[in-house]
Short mmCIF file of C-alpha atoms and ligand atoms in Angstrom, two decimals:
data_model
loop_
_atom_site.label_atom_id
_atom_site.label_comp_id
_atom_site.label_asym_id
_atom_site.label_seq_id
_atom_site.Cartn_x
_atom_site.Cartn_y
_atom_site.Cartn_z
CA MET A 656 131.95 101.01 93.93
CA GLU A 657 128.45 100.09 93.82
CA PRO A 658 126.74 98.43 97.14
CA PRO A 659 126.46 94.48 97.12
CA GLU A 660 122.58 94.97 96.86
CA ILE A 661 122.72 96.98 93.95
CA ALA A 662 124.67 94.30 91.94
CA GLN A 663 122.12 91.68 93.34
CA ALA A 664 119.19 93.66 92.13
CA VAL A 665 120.93 94.07 88.51
CA ALA A 666 121.32 90.52 88.22
CA ILE A 667 117.69 89.62 89.33
CA LEU A 668 116.36 92.17 86.60
CA ARG A 669 118.60 90.50 84.07
CA ARG A 670 117.31 87.20 84.66
CA GLY A 671 113.68 88.60 84.52
CA GLY A 672 112.89 88.92 88.39
CA LEU A 673 111.25 91.77 90.38
CA VAL A 674 112.79 94.11 92.36
CA ALA A 675 111.08 96.73 94.83
CA LEU A 676 112.85 100.04 94.49
CA PRO A 677 112.50 103.19 96.74
CA THR A 678 111.88 106.33 94.84
CA GLU A 679 111.15 109.59 96.26
CA THR A 680 107.48 109.27 95.34
CA VAL A 681 106.39 105.94 96.62
CA TYR A 682 108.09 102.56 96.30
CA GLY A 683 108.33 100.87 92.77
CA LEU A 684 107.88 97.13 91.52
CA GLY A 685 110.42 97.09 89.10
CA ALA A 686 111.22 94.83 86.11
CA ASP A 687 113.33 94.70 82.99
CA ALA A 688 110.69 96.71 80.83
CA ALA A 689 112.42 94.97 77.39
CA ASN A 690 111.42 91.48 78.99
CA PRO A 691 107.84 90.75 78.42
CA ASP A 692 108.00 87.56 81.06
CA ALA A 693 109.28 89.77 83.67
CA VAL A 694 106.65 92.42 82.85
CA ARG A 695 104.13 89.91 82.96
CA ARG A 696 105.49 88.88 86.92
CA ILE A 697 104.95 92.65 87.94
CA PHE A 698 100.79 92.17 86.82
CA ALA A 699 100.64 88.59 88.59
CA ALA A 700 102.40 90.16 91.65
CA LYS A 701 100.34 92.94 92.05
CA GLY A 702 96.74 91.18 90.93
CA ARG A 703 96.72 93.95 88.13
CA PRO A 704 94.71 93.67 85.18
CA ALA A 705 97.27 93.20 82.09
CA ASP A 706 96.03 96.11 79.95
CA HIS A 707 96.99 98.71 82.55
CA PRO A 708 100.11 100.59 81.36
CA VAL A 709 103.25 100.84 83.67
CA ILE A 710 105.61 103.70 83.88
CA VAL A 711 109.33 103.11 82.39
CA HIS A 712 112.00 104.54 84.79
CA LEU A 713 115.30 105.58 82.96
CA PRO A 714 118.93 106.27 84.13
CA GLU A 715 119.33 109.47 82.49
CA ALA A 716 117.64 112.01 80.05
CA ALA A 717 119.58 111.11 76.78
CA ALA A 718 117.39 107.46 77.32
CA LEU A 719 114.24 109.80 76.35
CA ALA A 720 115.35 109.28 72.54
CA ARG A 721 115.34 105.75 72.91
CA TRP A 722 111.88 105.25 74.38
CA ALA A 723 109.95 108.06 72.76
CA ASP A 724 109.66 108.67 69.05
CA PRO A 725 109.29 111.29 68.39
CA VAL A 726 110.39 113.22 71.56
CA PRO A 727 108.09 116.04 71.86
CA PRO A 728 109.86 119.10 72.27
CA ALA A 729 108.03 119.95 75.58
CA ALA A 730 109.34 116.61 76.78
CA GLU A 731 112.78 117.73 76.41
CA ALA A 732 112.16 121.18 78.37
CA LEU A 733 110.24 119.16 81.20
CA ALA A 734 112.86 116.56 81.44
CA ARG A 735 115.43 119.42 81.81
CA ALA A 736 113.59 121.26 84.39
CA PHE A 737 112.28 118.50 86.37
CA TRP A 738 114.27 115.13 86.02
CA PRO A 739 115.37 113.63 88.24
CA GLY A 740 112.06 114.36 89.99
CA PRO A 741 108.41 113.48 90.73
CA LEU A 742 107.26 113.90 87.02
CA THR A 743 105.89 111.27 84.70
CA LEU A 744 105.90 112.33 80.83
CA ILE A 745 103.47 110.49 78.34
CA VAL A 746 104.87 110.78 74.98
CA PRO A 747 104.84 108.68 71.73
CA ARG A 748 106.16 105.23 72.29
CA ALA A 749 109.35 104.03 70.35
CA ALA A 750 108.55 101.22 68.09
CA HIS A 751 110.39 98.63 70.50
CA VAL A 752 108.34 99.22 73.51
CA LEU A 753 106.33 96.10 74.69
CA ASP A 754 102.59 96.55 74.33
CA LEU A 755 102.49 95.17 77.83
CA VAL A 756 104.40 98.11 79.04
CA THR A 757 102.01 100.79 77.38
CA GLY A 758 99.05 98.69 77.76
CA GLY A 759 98.84 98.49 73.99
CA GLN A 760 98.42 102.27 73.85
CA PRO A 761 100.60 104.50 71.22
CA SER A 762 102.29 106.07 74.12
CA VAL A 763 104.41 105.34 77.06
CA GLY A 764 104.99 107.00 80.53
CA LEU A 765 108.96 107.93 81.53
CA ARG A 766 110.30 109.09 84.42
CA ILE A 767 113.89 109.74 86.16
CA PRO A 768 113.20 109.23 89.88
CA ASP A 769 114.90 111.29 92.37
CA HIS A 770 116.38 108.99 94.88
CA PRO A 771 119.96 107.69 95.17
CA VAL A 772 119.15 104.09 95.39
CA ALA A 773 116.84 104.15 92.33
CA ARG A 774 119.57 106.05 90.59
CA ALA A 775 122.32 103.50 91.50
CA LEU A 776 120.28 100.48 90.29
CA LEU A 777 119.24 102.38 86.88
CA HIS A 778 122.70 103.41 86.27
CA ALA A 779 124.08 99.95 87.22
CA PHE A 780 121.27 98.29 85.01
CA GLY A 781 121.31 100.42 82.11
CA GLY A 782 118.26 99.87 80.36
CA GLY A 783 114.48 100.73 81.30
CA VAL A 784 112.63 99.53 84.29
CA ALA A 785 109.06 98.99 84.38
CA ALA A 786 107.70 99.99 87.65
CA PRO A 787 104.15 100.69 89.21
CA SER A 788 103.69 101.31 92.61
CA ALA A 789 104.47 98.31 94.86
CA ASN A 790 101.18 97.56 96.03
CA ARG A 791 98.68 95.16 95.44
CA PHE A 792 95.98 96.44 92.89
CA GLY A 793 93.68 99.06 94.11
CA ARG A 794 95.56 99.59 97.58
CA LEU A 795 97.50 102.66 98.86
CA SER A 796 101.03 102.94 97.28
CA PRO A 797 103.65 102.13 99.68
CA PRO A 798 106.06 105.01 100.90
CA ARG A 799 108.37 102.75 102.90
CA ALA A 800 110.08 99.20 102.28
CA GLU A 801 108.27 97.63 105.16
CA HIS A 802 104.79 98.27 103.50
CA VAL A 803 106.05 96.32 100.55
CA ARG A 804 107.45 93.39 102.18
CA ALA A 805 104.14 93.08 104.19
CA GLU A 806 101.56 93.64 101.07
CA LEU A 807 103.95 91.75 98.49
CA GLY A 808 106.05 89.38 100.56
CA ASP A 809 107.44 86.45 98.67
CA ALA A 810 106.04 87.84 95.18
CA VAL A 811 109.31 90.23 94.96
CA ASP A 812 112.75 88.72 94.78
CA LEU A 813 114.59 91.80 96.37
CA VAL A 814 113.42 94.74 98.33
CA LEU A 815 115.77 97.61 98.13
CA GLU A 816 115.86 99.67 101.64
CA GLY A 817 115.76 103.33 100.74
CA GLY A 818 114.22 104.97 103.91
CA ALA A 819 110.74 106.66 103.89
CA SER A 820 109.97 108.43 100.59
CA ARG A 821 110.40 112.00 100.67
CA VAL A 822 107.21 113.03 98.74
CA GLY A 823 104.98 110.28 99.79
CA ILE A 824 102.46 110.33 96.94
CA GLU A 825 102.74 109.44 93.29
CA SER A 826 104.42 111.56 90.59
CA THR A 827 102.55 113.89 88.61
CA ILE A 828 101.78 112.60 85.16
CA VAL A 829 101.68 115.05 82.24
CA ASP A 830 100.42 113.80 78.95
CA LEU A 831 102.24 115.45 75.78
CA THR A 832 100.50 113.26 73.06
CA GLY A 833 97.62 115.81 72.51
CA ALA A 834 97.41 119.28 71.06
CA GLU A 835 98.21 120.55 74.51
CA PRO A 836 99.87 119.32 77.70
CA ALA A 837 97.37 117.64 80.08
CA ILE A 838 98.00 116.56 83.89
CA LEU A 839 96.44 113.14 84.01
CA ARG A 840 97.51 112.74 87.99
CA PRO A 841 98.44 115.75 90.03
CA GLY A 842 101.40 115.41 92.10
CA ALA A 843 104.19 117.26 93.62
CA ILE A 844 104.96 119.17 90.67
CA SER A 845 102.01 121.53 89.95
CA ALA A 846 100.21 122.93 86.63
CA ARG A 847 101.60 125.99 87.65
CA ASP A 848 105.47 124.74 87.76
CA LEU A 849 104.90 122.87 84.30
CA GLU A 850 103.51 126.33 82.94
CA ALA A 851 106.51 128.26 84.12
CA VAL A 852 108.56 126.00 82.05
CA LEU A 853 106.49 125.33 78.86
CA GLY A 854 105.16 129.14 78.76
CA ALA A 855 101.64 127.63 77.68
CA PRO A 856 98.74 126.76 79.74
CA VAL A 857 98.27 122.98 81.20
CA ARG A 858 94.89 121.62 81.69
CA VAL A 859 94.21 119.34 84.68
CA VAL A 860 92.05 116.44 83.22
CA GLU A 861 89.21 115.20 85.32
CA ARG A 862 90.29 111.40 85.74
CA SER A 863 86.71 110.33 84.90
CA GLU A 864 87.74 111.29 81.17
CA THR A 865 90.24 108.62 81.09
CA ARG A 866 90.32 104.90 81.25
CA ALA A 867 94.02 104.18 82.80
CA PRO A 868 94.31 102.64 85.98
CA GLY A 869 95.07 104.94 88.98
CA THR A 870 91.84 106.77 87.43
CA LEU A 871 89.55 104.51 88.71
CA GLU A 872 87.48 106.20 91.32
CA SER A 873 88.18 103.60 94.01
CA HIS A 874 91.65 103.45 93.70
CA TYR A 875 94.40 104.19 96.37
CA ALA A 876 91.75 102.95 98.96
CA PRO A 877 92.21 101.39 102.52
CA ARG A 878 90.11 98.44 103.33
CA THR A 879 88.22 100.41 106.09
CA PRO A 880 85.64 102.75 105.16
CA LEU A 881 86.91 106.49 104.79
CA ARG A 882 84.86 109.54 105.13
CA LEU A 883 86.11 113.16 104.45
CA VAL A 884 84.86 115.68 107.16
CA GLU A 885 84.97 119.18 107.17
CA ARG A 886 87.07 120.42 110.45
CA SER A 887 83.90 122.33 111.71
CA GLU A 888 82.19 119.05 111.93
CA LEU A 889 84.85 116.81 113.44
CA THR A 890 83.78 116.98 116.88
CA GLU A 891 79.85 116.11 116.16
CA VAL A 892 80.83 113.28 113.85
CA ILE A 893 82.86 111.57 116.84
CA ARG A 894 80.22 112.68 119.34
CA THR A 895 77.49 110.79 117.38
CA SER A 896 79.54 107.90 116.64
CA GLY A 897 78.12 105.69 119.34
CA SER A 898 80.15 102.45 119.87
CA ARG A 899 81.85 102.50 116.54
CA ARG A 900 85.42 102.51 116.71
CA LEU A 901 87.29 105.44 114.51
CA GLY A 902 90.61 106.56 113.32
CA VAL A 903 91.04 110.28 112.66
CA LEU A 904 93.40 111.68 110.72
CA SER A 905 93.63 115.66 111.21
CA ARG A 906 95.73 118.77 111.13
CA LEU A 907 94.89 119.24 114.82
CA PRO A 908 95.98 117.86 117.67
CA ALA A 909 93.66 115.08 119.49
CA PRO A 910 91.26 116.81 121.80
CA ALA A 911 91.19 116.16 125.46
CA TYR A 912 87.68 114.67 125.32
CA ILE A 913 88.13 111.70 123.03
CA LEU A 914 88.51 108.01 124.61
CA PRO A 915 91.88 106.54 123.07
CA ASP A 916 90.33 103.23 122.75
CA ARG A 917 87.32 104.01 120.69
CA VAL A 918 89.19 106.69 118.85
CA ARG A 919 92.82 106.44 117.31
CA TRP A 920 93.81 109.84 116.59
CA ARG A 921 96.58 110.81 114.18
CA GLN A 922 97.98 114.40 113.81
CA ALA A 923 99.24 115.07 110.17
CA PRO A 924 101.31 118.15 109.51
CA ALA A 925 99.51 121.44 108.42
CA ASP A 926 101.53 122.14 105.39
CA ALA A 927 100.41 120.10 102.01
CA ALA A 928 104.04 118.80 101.55
CA GLY A 929 104.13 117.53 105.16
CA PHE A 930 100.41 116.27 104.84
CA ALA A 931 101.23 114.43 101.45
CA HIS A 932 104.30 112.66 102.96
CA ALA A 933 102.58 111.50 106.05
CA LEU A 934 99.44 110.44 104.22
CA TYR A 935 99.72 106.77 103.23
CA ALA A 936 101.83 105.75 105.91
CA ALA A 937 98.91 107.13 108.67
CA LEU A 938 96.35 105.51 106.52
CA ARG A 939 97.98 102.22 106.09
CA ASP A 940 98.54 102.38 110.13
CA LEU A 941 94.88 103.44 110.72
CA ASP A 942 93.86 100.69 108.19
CA GLY A 943 95.64 97.94 110.25
CA LEU A 944 93.79 98.59 113.48
CA GLY A 945 90.37 97.01 112.62
CA LEU A 946 88.40 100.12 113.01
CA ASP A 947 84.73 100.70 111.65
CA GLU A 948 85.69 103.80 109.67
CA ILE A 949 88.42 106.40 109.14
CA VAL A 950 87.57 109.90 109.39
CA VAL A 951 90.04 112.58 107.67
CA GLU A 952 89.43 116.26 107.91
CA ALA A 953 88.95 117.63 104.72
CA PRO A 954 92.14 119.75 103.40
CA PRO A 955 92.10 123.08 102.63
CA MET A 956 90.94 124.07 98.92
CA ASP A 957 94.10 125.95 98.00
CA GLU A 958 96.20 124.85 95.11
CA ALA A 959 99.04 123.51 97.23
CA TRP A 960 96.25 120.66 98.31
CA VAL A 961 95.18 119.59 95.00
CA PRO A 962 97.15 116.37 95.06
CA VAL A 963 96.50 115.34 98.28
CA ARG A 964 92.46 116.18 97.96
CA ASP A 965 92.69 114.23 94.74
CA ARG A 966 94.04 111.08 96.87
CA LEU A 967 91.86 111.47 99.56
CA ARG A 968 88.53 111.72 97.12
CA ARG A 969 89.56 108.44 95.67
CA ALA A 970 90.33 106.72 99.11
CA ALA A 971 86.86 108.01 100.02
CA HIS A 972 84.88 106.47 96.97
CA ARG A 973 83.26 103.37 97.35
CA GLU A 974 82.42 101.39 94.26
CA THR A 975 78.63 100.35 94.89
O1 TXA B 38 105.47 108.01 91.43
C1 TXA B 38 105.25 107.08 90.68
O2 TXA B 38 104.54 107.41 89.53
C2 TXA B 38 105.40 105.79 90.93
C3 TXA B 38 106.75 105.56 91.00
C4 TXA B 38 107.14 103.94 91.54
O3 TXA B 38 107.37 105.94 90.03
N1 TXA B 38 104.79 105.03 89.99
C5 TXA B 38 103.53 104.72 89.90
O4 TXA B 38 103.02 103.84 89.06
O5 TXA B 38 102.48 105.36 90.58
P1 TXA B 38 101.60 103.21 88.93
O6 TXA B 38 101.71 102.42 87.83
O7 TXA B 38 100.72 102.95 90.10
O8 TXA B 38 100.68 104.38 88.23
C6 TXA B 38 100.93 104.83 86.68
C7 TXA B 38 100.18 105.66 86.41
C8 TXA B 38 98.78 104.73 86.09
O9 TXA B 38 97.77 105.70 86.22
C9 TXA B 38 98.83 104.50 84.54
O10 TXA B 38 97.46 104.50 83.78
C10 TXA B 38 99.70 105.66 83.87
O11 TXA B 38 100.45 106.02 85.04
N2 TXA B 38 100.21 105.48 82.59
C11 TXA B 38 101.14 104.87 82.43
N3 TXA B 38 101.63 104.77 81.28
C12 TXA B 38 100.44 105.62 80.33
C13 TXA B 38 100.18 105.95 79.18
N4 TXA B 38 100.99 105.64 78.39
N5 TXA B 38 99.12 106.68 78.90
C14 TXA B 38 98.51 106.99 80.11
N6 TXA B 38 98.56 106.74 81.33
C15 TXA B 38 99.89 106.24 81.69
MG1 MG B 39 99.50 102.64 91.60
#
């Protein structure tokens, strides 16, 4: 038997309302992907430009054939290997897919999330659920239900509770519409993971090459200015910050010399997956303290840190 909140969420989707749903990456702001008025409400709630495409969340891999036309063989292989999971496939759209969902492009982004609440909702609803991350446009994605409530409030009809998102950063996006598969956004599933299934090289596209949202340099940013600092320079940066109030996110524990009312220190896990899981909650927490600057210890250069480095680079970028 499905829990009462799922039935309520399905009823809201059917009448064109908005439901925030937990996924293993971040929370999504969901609407019936076949209802143009409902999809328009997503853009209004987020304050997002209407030409930006949104990902369609599916109940099962069989739905790939209803949303993609044709279905690239690579999409079938990747769906089999990684769905449900933190991987979005960009594929040629089927004719019925709304321009509002695709941003008028000939392709559509599809994913099956790996979260019991999201899966229960998708199964009970049966159709596709269009869902960008459930944050205001340009802000950090929410890994917890309370972030969604604080940021979107009454603009959402229902926020489904699903605990802290396991991955904590957005899905890997792989574009399968070109001659070779290309990663448009790095995530928990790496180029290497994809190559192992496809038996072919997977390119990682520099985001400035595309014009999709989430590719804007200043996307995923806290309001407080954020700076990346090498570990070897942390002490000096703090020592020379004068009367300015700093937030620090580091893999190291807080040193004894810092003054807790001037420097808010948050220790993040030292492994890439743990750091990704903690990242947005820590930045949202520090962003709420009215500090002058957030200083983040630059992550290592290894392959495993590519997705975290990507998000931090964007968060540190200021449009001039
Ligand atoms: O983990 C995630 O992917 C989360 C959860 C909720 O599923 N969703 C998410 O959605 O991050 P959003 O809208 O914040 O980011 C989706 C990204 C955007 O950068 C968008 O440009 C890209 O996917 N995208 C969607 N459809 C596309 C398409 N047809 N072609 C190229 N990029 C596309
Ligand atoms: Mg987003």
